[in-house]
mmCIF file of C-alpha atoms in Angstrom:
data_model
loop_
_atom_site.group_PDB
_atom_site.id
_atom_site.type_symbol
_atom_site.label_atom_id
_atom_site.label_comp_id
_atom_site.label_asym_id
_atom_site.label_seq_id
_atom_site.Cartn_x
_atom_site.Cartn_y
_atom_site.Cartn_z
ATOM 1 C CA MET R 1 13.241 -7.469 4.314
ATOM 2 C CA LYS R 2 9.517 -6.580 4.762
ATOM 3 C CA CYS R 3 6.843 -4.881 2.526
ATOM 4 C CA TRP R 4 4.555 -2.415 4.154
ATOM 5 C CA TYR R 5 1.084 -1.670 2.737
ATOM 6 C CA SER R 6 -2.524 -0.721 3.707
ATOM 7 C CA VAL R 7 -5.032 -2.924 1.994
ATOM 8 C CA ILE R 8 -7.605 -1.152 0.595
ATOM 9 C CA GLY R 9 -11.409 -2.182 1.733
ATOM 10 C CA GLY R 10 -9.919 -2.938 5.151
ATOM 11 C CA ALA R 11 -9.073 -1.313 8.374
ATOM 12 C CA VAL R 12 -6.163 -2.924 9.208
ATOM 13 C CA VAL R 13 -2.582 -2.089 7.977
ATOM 14 C CA LEU R 14 -0.545 -5.272 7.461
ATOM 15 C CA ALA R 15 3.013 -6.367 7.651
ATOM 16 C CA PHE R 16 4.045 -9.944 5.845
ATOM 17 C CA ALA R 17 7.499 -10.869 6.588
ATOM 18 C CA THR R 18 9.287 -11.952 3.332
ATOM 19 C CA ALA R 19 9.111 -15.414 2.704
ATOM 20 C CA VAL R 20 8.900 -18.617 -0.054
ATOM 21 C CA ILE R 21 5.865 -19.296 -0.781
ATOM 22 C CA SER R 22 4.639 -22.844 -0.728
ATOM 23 C CA CYS R 23 2.202 -23.880 -3.271
ATOM 24 C CA GLY R 24 -0.465 -26.642 -2.702
ATOM 25 C CA GLY R 25 -1.951 -29.064 -5.311
ATOM 26 C CA GLY R 26 -4.356 -28.318 -7.899
ATOM 27 C CA SER R 27 -5.152 -28.822 -11.802
ATOM 28 C CA SER R 28 -1.454 -28.604 -12.712
ATOM 29 C CA ASP R 29 -2.707 -28.288 -16.748
ATOM 30 C CA ARG R 30 -4.776 -25.167 -15.789
ATOM 31 C CA VAL R 31 -2.318 -23.851 -13.833
ATOM 32 C CA ALA R 32 0.155 -24.038 -16.544
ATOM 33 C CA ASP R 33 -2.094 -22.618 -19.425
ATOM 34 C CA SER R 34 -2.250 -19.572 -16.890
ATOM 35 C CA VAL R 35 1.194 -19.148 -17.177
ATOM 36 C CA GLY R 36 1.628 -19.554 -20.467
ATOM 37 C CA SER R 37 -0.977 -16.990 -21.087
ATOM 38 C CA ALA R 38 0.741 -14.924 -18.492
ATOM 39 C CA VAL R 39 4.353 -15.367 -20.221
ATOM 40 C CA GLU R 40 2.882 -14.562 -23.888
ATOM 41 C CA LYS R 41 1.320 -10.855 -22.215
ATOM 42 C CA ALA R 42 4.867 -10.101 -20.592
ATOM 43 C CA ASP R 43 6.270 -8.251 -23.627
ATOM 44 C CA GLU R 44 2.938 -6.050 -24.147
ATOM 45 C CA ALA R 45 3.764 -2.297 -23.323
ATOM 46 C CA VAL R 46 0.957 -1.622 -19.979
ATOM 47 C CA ASP R 47 0.332 1.844 -19.017
ATOM 48 C CA VAL R 48 0.629 1.433 -15.414
ATOM 49 C CA PRO R 49 2.241 3.437 -12.761
ATOM 50 C CA SER R 50 6.061 2.556 -12.313
ATOM 51 C CA ASP R 51 5.747 2.272 -8.414
ATOM 52 C CA VAL R 52 3.855 -1.102 -9.004
ATOM 53 C CA LEU R 53 6.087 -3.517 -7.008
ATOM 54 C CA MET R 54 6.170 -7.247 -6.055
ATOM 55 C CA CYS R 55 7.812 -8.965 -3.144
ATOM 56 C CA ALA R 56 7.732 -12.434 -1.688
ATOM 57 C CA ASP R 57 4.022 -11.341 0.306
ATOM 58 C CA SER R 58 2.395 -8.840 -1.859
ATOM 59 C CA VAL R 59 2.041 -6.727 -5.339
ATOM 60 C CA TYR R 60 2.016 -3.255 -3.988
ATOM 61 C CA LEU R 61 2.075 0.584 -4.674
ATOM 62 C CA SER R 62 4.449 2.278 -2.691
ATOM 63 C CA SER R 63 2.159 5.256 -2.348
ATOM 64 C CA GLY R 64 -0.110 2.464 -0.819
ATOM 65 C CA GLY R 65 -2.897 -0.086 -1.587
ATOM 66 C CA ALA R 66 -1.831 -3.640 -2.118
ATOM 67 C CA ILE R 67 -3.301 -7.463 -3.026
ATOM 68 C CA PRO R 68 -1.254 -9.688 -0.487
ATOM 69 C CA ILE R 69 -0.673 -13.482 -0.085
ATOM 70 C CA GLY R 70 -3.251 -14.758 2.005
ATOM 71 C CA LEU R 71 -6.092 -12.722 1.354
ATOM 72 C CA ASP R 72 -9.124 -14.043 1.141
ATOM 73 C CA VAL R 73 -10.282 -14.324 -2.259
ATOM 74 C CA THR R 74 -14.156 -12.980 -1.176
ATOM 75 C CA ASP R 75 -12.175 -9.688 0.044
ATOM 76 C CA ILE R 76 -10.352 -9.013 -3.235
ATOM 77 C CA PRO R 77 -11.562 -5.478 -3.683
ATOM 78 C CA GLU R 78 -13.102 -4.931 -7.277
ATOM 79 C CA SER R 79 -10.523 -1.905 -7.770
ATOM 80 C CA ILE R 80 -7.631 -0.230 -6.610
ATOM 81 C CA ASP R 81 -6.762 3.508 -7.363
ATOM 82 C CA GLY R 82 -3.298 3.569 -9.412
ATOM 83 C CA LEU R 83 -2.981 -0.366 -9.505
ATOM 84 C CA TYR R 84 -5.819 -2.026 -11.331
ATOM 85 C CA ASP R 85 -9.204 -1.199 -12.307
ATOM 86 C CA ASN R 86 -11.444 -4.476 -12.616
ATOM 87 C CA VAL R 87 -10.600 -8.112 -11.818
ATOM 88 C CA GLU R 88 -11.600 -11.291 -14.139
ATOM 89 C CA ARG R 89 -12.465 -14.339 -12.061
ATOM 90 C CA ASP R 90 -11.956 -17.832 -13.272
ATOM 91 C CA THR R 91 -12.531 -20.327 -10.161
ATOM 92 C CA GLN R 92 -13.744 -23.285 -12.153
ATOM 93 C CA GLU R 93 -12.537 -26.858 -10.737
ATOM 94 C CA SER R 94 -10.161 -26.392 -7.848
ATOM 95 C CA ILE R 95 -8.153 -23.913 -9.164
ATOM 96 C CA GLY R 96 -9.084 -20.114 -8.787
ATOM 97 C CA GLU R 97 -7.179 -17.503 -10.979
ATOM 98 C CA TYR R 98 -7.643 -14.024 -10.881
ATOM 99 C CA HIS R 99 -6.381 -11.667 -13.389
ATOM 100 C CA PHE R 100 -6.227 -8.147 -12.309
ATOM 101 C CA MET R 101 -6.293 -5.651 -15.000
ATOM 102 C CA HIS R 102 -6.221 -1.808 -16.488
ATOM 103 C CA GLY R 103 -8.564 -1.743 -18.635
ATOM 104 C CA GLU R 104 -8.041 -4.347 -21.442
ATOM 105 C CA GLU R 105 -4.492 -5.008 -20.283
ATOM 106 C CA TYR R 106 -3.544 -7.867 -17.610
ATOM 107 C CA ILE R 107 -1.179 -6.358 -14.972
ATOM 108 C CA PHE R 108 -0.912 -9.535 -12.438
ATOM 109 C CA THR R 109 -2.498 -12.920 -11.860
ATOM 110 C CA ALA R 110 -3.404 -14.523 -8.466
ATOM 111 C CA LEU R 111 -3.964 -18.092 -7.997
ATOM 112 C CA ASP R 112 -6.107 -20.027 -5.283
ATOM 113 C CA PHE R 113 -4.932 -23.599 -5.012
ATOM 114 C CA GLY R 114 -8.175 -24.377 -3.573
ATOM 115 C CA ASP R 115 -8.012 -23.037 0.214
ATOM 116 C CA GLY R 116 -10.285 -20.012 -0.656
ATOM 117 C CA ARG R 117 -7.015 -17.556 -0.210
ATOM 118 C CA ILE R 118 -4.551 -16.185 -2.687
ATOM 119 C CA ASP R 119 -1.403 -18.405 -2.446
ATOM 120 C CA LEU R 120 0.304 -16.976 -5.420
ATOM 121 C CA LEU R 121 1.016 -13.566 -7.144
ATOM 122 C CA MET R 122 2.441 -13.154 -10.818
ATOM 123 C CA ALA R 123 3.424 -10.289 -13.001
ATOM 124 C CA ASN R 124 1.954 -10.072 -16.597
ATOM 125 C CA THR R 125 3.886 -6.938 -17.134
ATOM 126 C CA PHE R 126 7.092 -5.529 -17.432
ATOM 127 C CA SER R 127 6.184 -2.492 -15.399
ATOM 128 C CA ILE R 128 6.202 -4.408 -12.142
ATOM 129 C CA LYS R 129 9.552 -4.681 -10.632
ATOM 130 C CA ALA R 130 11.108 -5.929 -7.327
ATOM 131 C CA PRO R 131 11.435 -3.387 -5.066
ATOM 132 C CA PHE R 132 15.004 -4.488 -3.974
ATOM 133 C CA ALA R 133 17.319 -4.244 -7.052
ATOM 134 C CA GLY R 134 18.935 -1.181 -6.480
ATOM 135 C CA GLU R 135 19.094 1.259 -9.417
ATOM 136 C CA SER R 136 18.231 -1.338 -11.884
ATOM 137 C CA PRO R 137 14.761 -3.093 -11.018
ATOM 138 C CA VAL R 138 14.580 -6.752 -11.575
ATOM 139 C CA GLY R 139 11.125 -7.567 -13.732
ATOM 140 C CA LEU R 140 9.870 -9.415 -16.599
ATOM 141 C CA SER R 141 11.749 -9.008 -19.997
ATOM 142 C CA VAL R 142 15.156 -7.840 -18.367
ATOM 143 C CA PRO R 143 18.074 -9.939 -19.062
ATOM 144 C CA PHE R 144 17.997 -13.057 -17.131
ATOM 145 C CA ASN R 145 21.897 -12.756 -16.704
ATOM 146 C CA ARG R 146 21.056 -10.216 -13.931
ATOM 147 C CA ILE R 147 18.985 -12.740 -12.159
ATOM 148 C CA LEU R 148 22.027 -14.815 -12.211
ATOM 149 C CA GLY R 149 24.173 -12.044 -10.556
ATOM 150 C CA LEU R 150 22.041 -11.472 -7.967
ATOM 151 C CA PRO R 151 23.623 -12.328 -4.521
ATOM 152 C CA GLY R 152 22.028 -15.610 -3.089
ATOM 153 C CA VAL R 153 19.983 -16.757 -6.215
ATOM 154 C CA GLN R 154 19.603 -20.296 -5.642
ATOM 155 C CA THR R 155 17.769 -22.539 -8.479
ATOM 156 C CA GLU R 156 14.826 -24.753 -7.376
ATOM 157 C CA TRP R 157 13.389 -27.740 -9.536
ATOM 158 C CA CYS R 158 9.577 -27.789 -9.879
ATOM 159 C CA GLU R 159 7.656 -30.960 -10.713
ATOM 160 C CA LEU R 160 4.625 -30.974 -13.096
ATOM 161 C CA ASP R 161 3.361 -34.525 -13.625
ATOM 162 C CA ASP R 162 5.901 -36.523 -14.903
ATOM 163 C CA THR R 163 7.823 -33.597 -16.414
ATOM 164 C CA GLY R 164 9.271 -30.180 -14.453
ATOM 165 C CA MET R 165 11.561 -27.227 -14.567
ATOM 166 C CA TRP R 166 14.125 -25.246 -13.142
ATOM 167 C CA TYR R 167 13.299 -22.138 -11.320
ATOM 168 C CA TRP R 168 15.340 -19.232 -9.782
ATOM 169 C CA THR R 169 14.643 -17.783 -6.198
ATOM 170 C CA TRP R 170 16.026 -14.914 -4.712
ATOM 171 C CA ARG R 171 14.449 -13.089 -1.343
ATOM 172 C CA GLY R 172 11.342 -15.271 -1.796
ATOM 173 C CA LEU R 173 10.497 -14.448 -5.640
ATOM 174 C CA TRP R 174 10.743 -16.824 -8.346
ATOM 175 C CA PHE R 175 12.174 -16.413 -11.863
ATOM 176 C CA ALA R 176 12.303 -18.679 -15.025
ATOM 177 C CA PRO R 177 13.571 -17.711 -18.321
ATOM 178 C CA ASP R 178 11.469 -16.644 -21.439
ATOM 179 C CA GLN R 179 10.808 -19.926 -23.194
ATOM 180 C CA SER R 180 10.790 -18.261 -26.568
ATOM 181 C CA HIS R 181 14.574 -17.152 -26.298
ATOM 182 C CA LEU R 182 16.303 -20.411 -25.075
ATOM 183 C CA THR R 183 19.958 -20.682 -26.168
ATOM 184 C CA PRO R 184 20.157 -24.730 -27.547
ATOM 185 C CA SER R 185 21.991 -25.693 -24.355
ATOM 186 C CA LEU R 186 19.381 -24.030 -21.578
ATOM 187 C CA SER R 187 16.795 -25.641 -23.836
ATOM 188 C CA THR R 188 18.283 -29.143 -23.016
ATOM 189 C CA SER R 189 19.017 -28.339 -19.431
ATOM 190 C CA LEU R 190 16.204 -26.291 -18.506
ATOM 191 C CA TYR R 191 13.725 -29.436 -18.216
ATOM 192 C CA ASN R 192 16.218 -31.651 -17.125
ATOM 193 C CA GLU R 193 16.254 -32.622 -13.424
ATOM 194 C CA GLU R 194 19.395 -34.271 -13.610
ATOM 195 C CA LYS R 195 21.056 -31.704 -15.602
ATOM 196 C CA ARG R 196 21.038 -28.439 -13.441
ATOM 197 C CA PRO R 197 21.414 -25.102 -15.799
ATOM 198 C CA SER R 198 24.753 -23.409 -15.625
ATOM 199 C CA VAL R 199 25.432 -19.580 -16.517
ATOM 200 C CA ASN R 200 27.295 -20.541 -19.530
ATOM 201 C CA ASP R 201 23.950 -21.992 -20.872
ATOM 202 C CA PHE R 202 22.950 -18.357 -20.884
ATOM 203 C CA ASP R 203 23.487 -15.452 -23.347
ATOM 204 C CA ASP R 204 21.956 -11.999 -23.474
ATOM 205 C CA SER R 205 19.227 -13.152 -25.552
ATOM 206 C CA VAL R 206 17.979 -14.975 -22.586
ATOM 207 C CA THR R 207 15.224 -12.819 -20.529
ATOM 208 C CA VAL R 208 12.901 -13.241 -17.824
ATOM 209 C CA GLY R 209 9.405 -14.537 -18.863
ATOM 210 C CA TYR R 210 8.196 -15.675 -15.157
ATOM 211 C CA PHE R 211 8.448 -13.648 -12.454
ATOM 212 C CA GLY R 212 6.416 -14.548 -9.301
ATOM 213 C CA THR R 213 5.913 -15.578 -5.587
ATOM 214 C CA GLY R 214 6.319 -19.116 -6.030
ATOM 215 C CA CYS R 215 6.275 -22.184 -8.450
ATOM 216 C CA PRO R 216 3.356 -21.962 -10.346
ATOM 217 C CA PHE R 217 2.429 -25.539 -10.415
#
């Protein structure tokens, strides 16, 4: 599967093949803080178009206009009509964080792990959906059982300093449960590399709390 779009501010129409994003190093504490902030905002109602989509290489509008993986951070447009209208930048230390906003609301976040290009994208609102999920799109706040039922979904362990966490990957996208709604058994296995979570660890109260293009640390 490929995602097709035109980049506003550039003259070239780009097509990126779906791929699992490999994240570089950087300040893990600051990245973890950014992820936590994104999860906290995930349940907020945001007035954004219903055709804002994310795949393994970009956040984009079906009508055109996108922010792709690999874009030089100096080429990020100040706004893209229908996608976002301002960008909040935080480029301290070796990690660059770019928060794409609609008014005062956070829509999605891009991370630069130190090479001056966008390495990872993650959704901040449930209005952003995966474009290949049929009649019931996948995104933040949907029951996590939807992710577990996707054909070919896999678990991936992501390590952060002396700890880590399990993520679920499908067609180049990464998902994790909302950590404020974990069952007791999932709370035990989610952070244990030796105990891969099972379907039995989930119930209908567990929802998607992270939705992005790679491991966020």
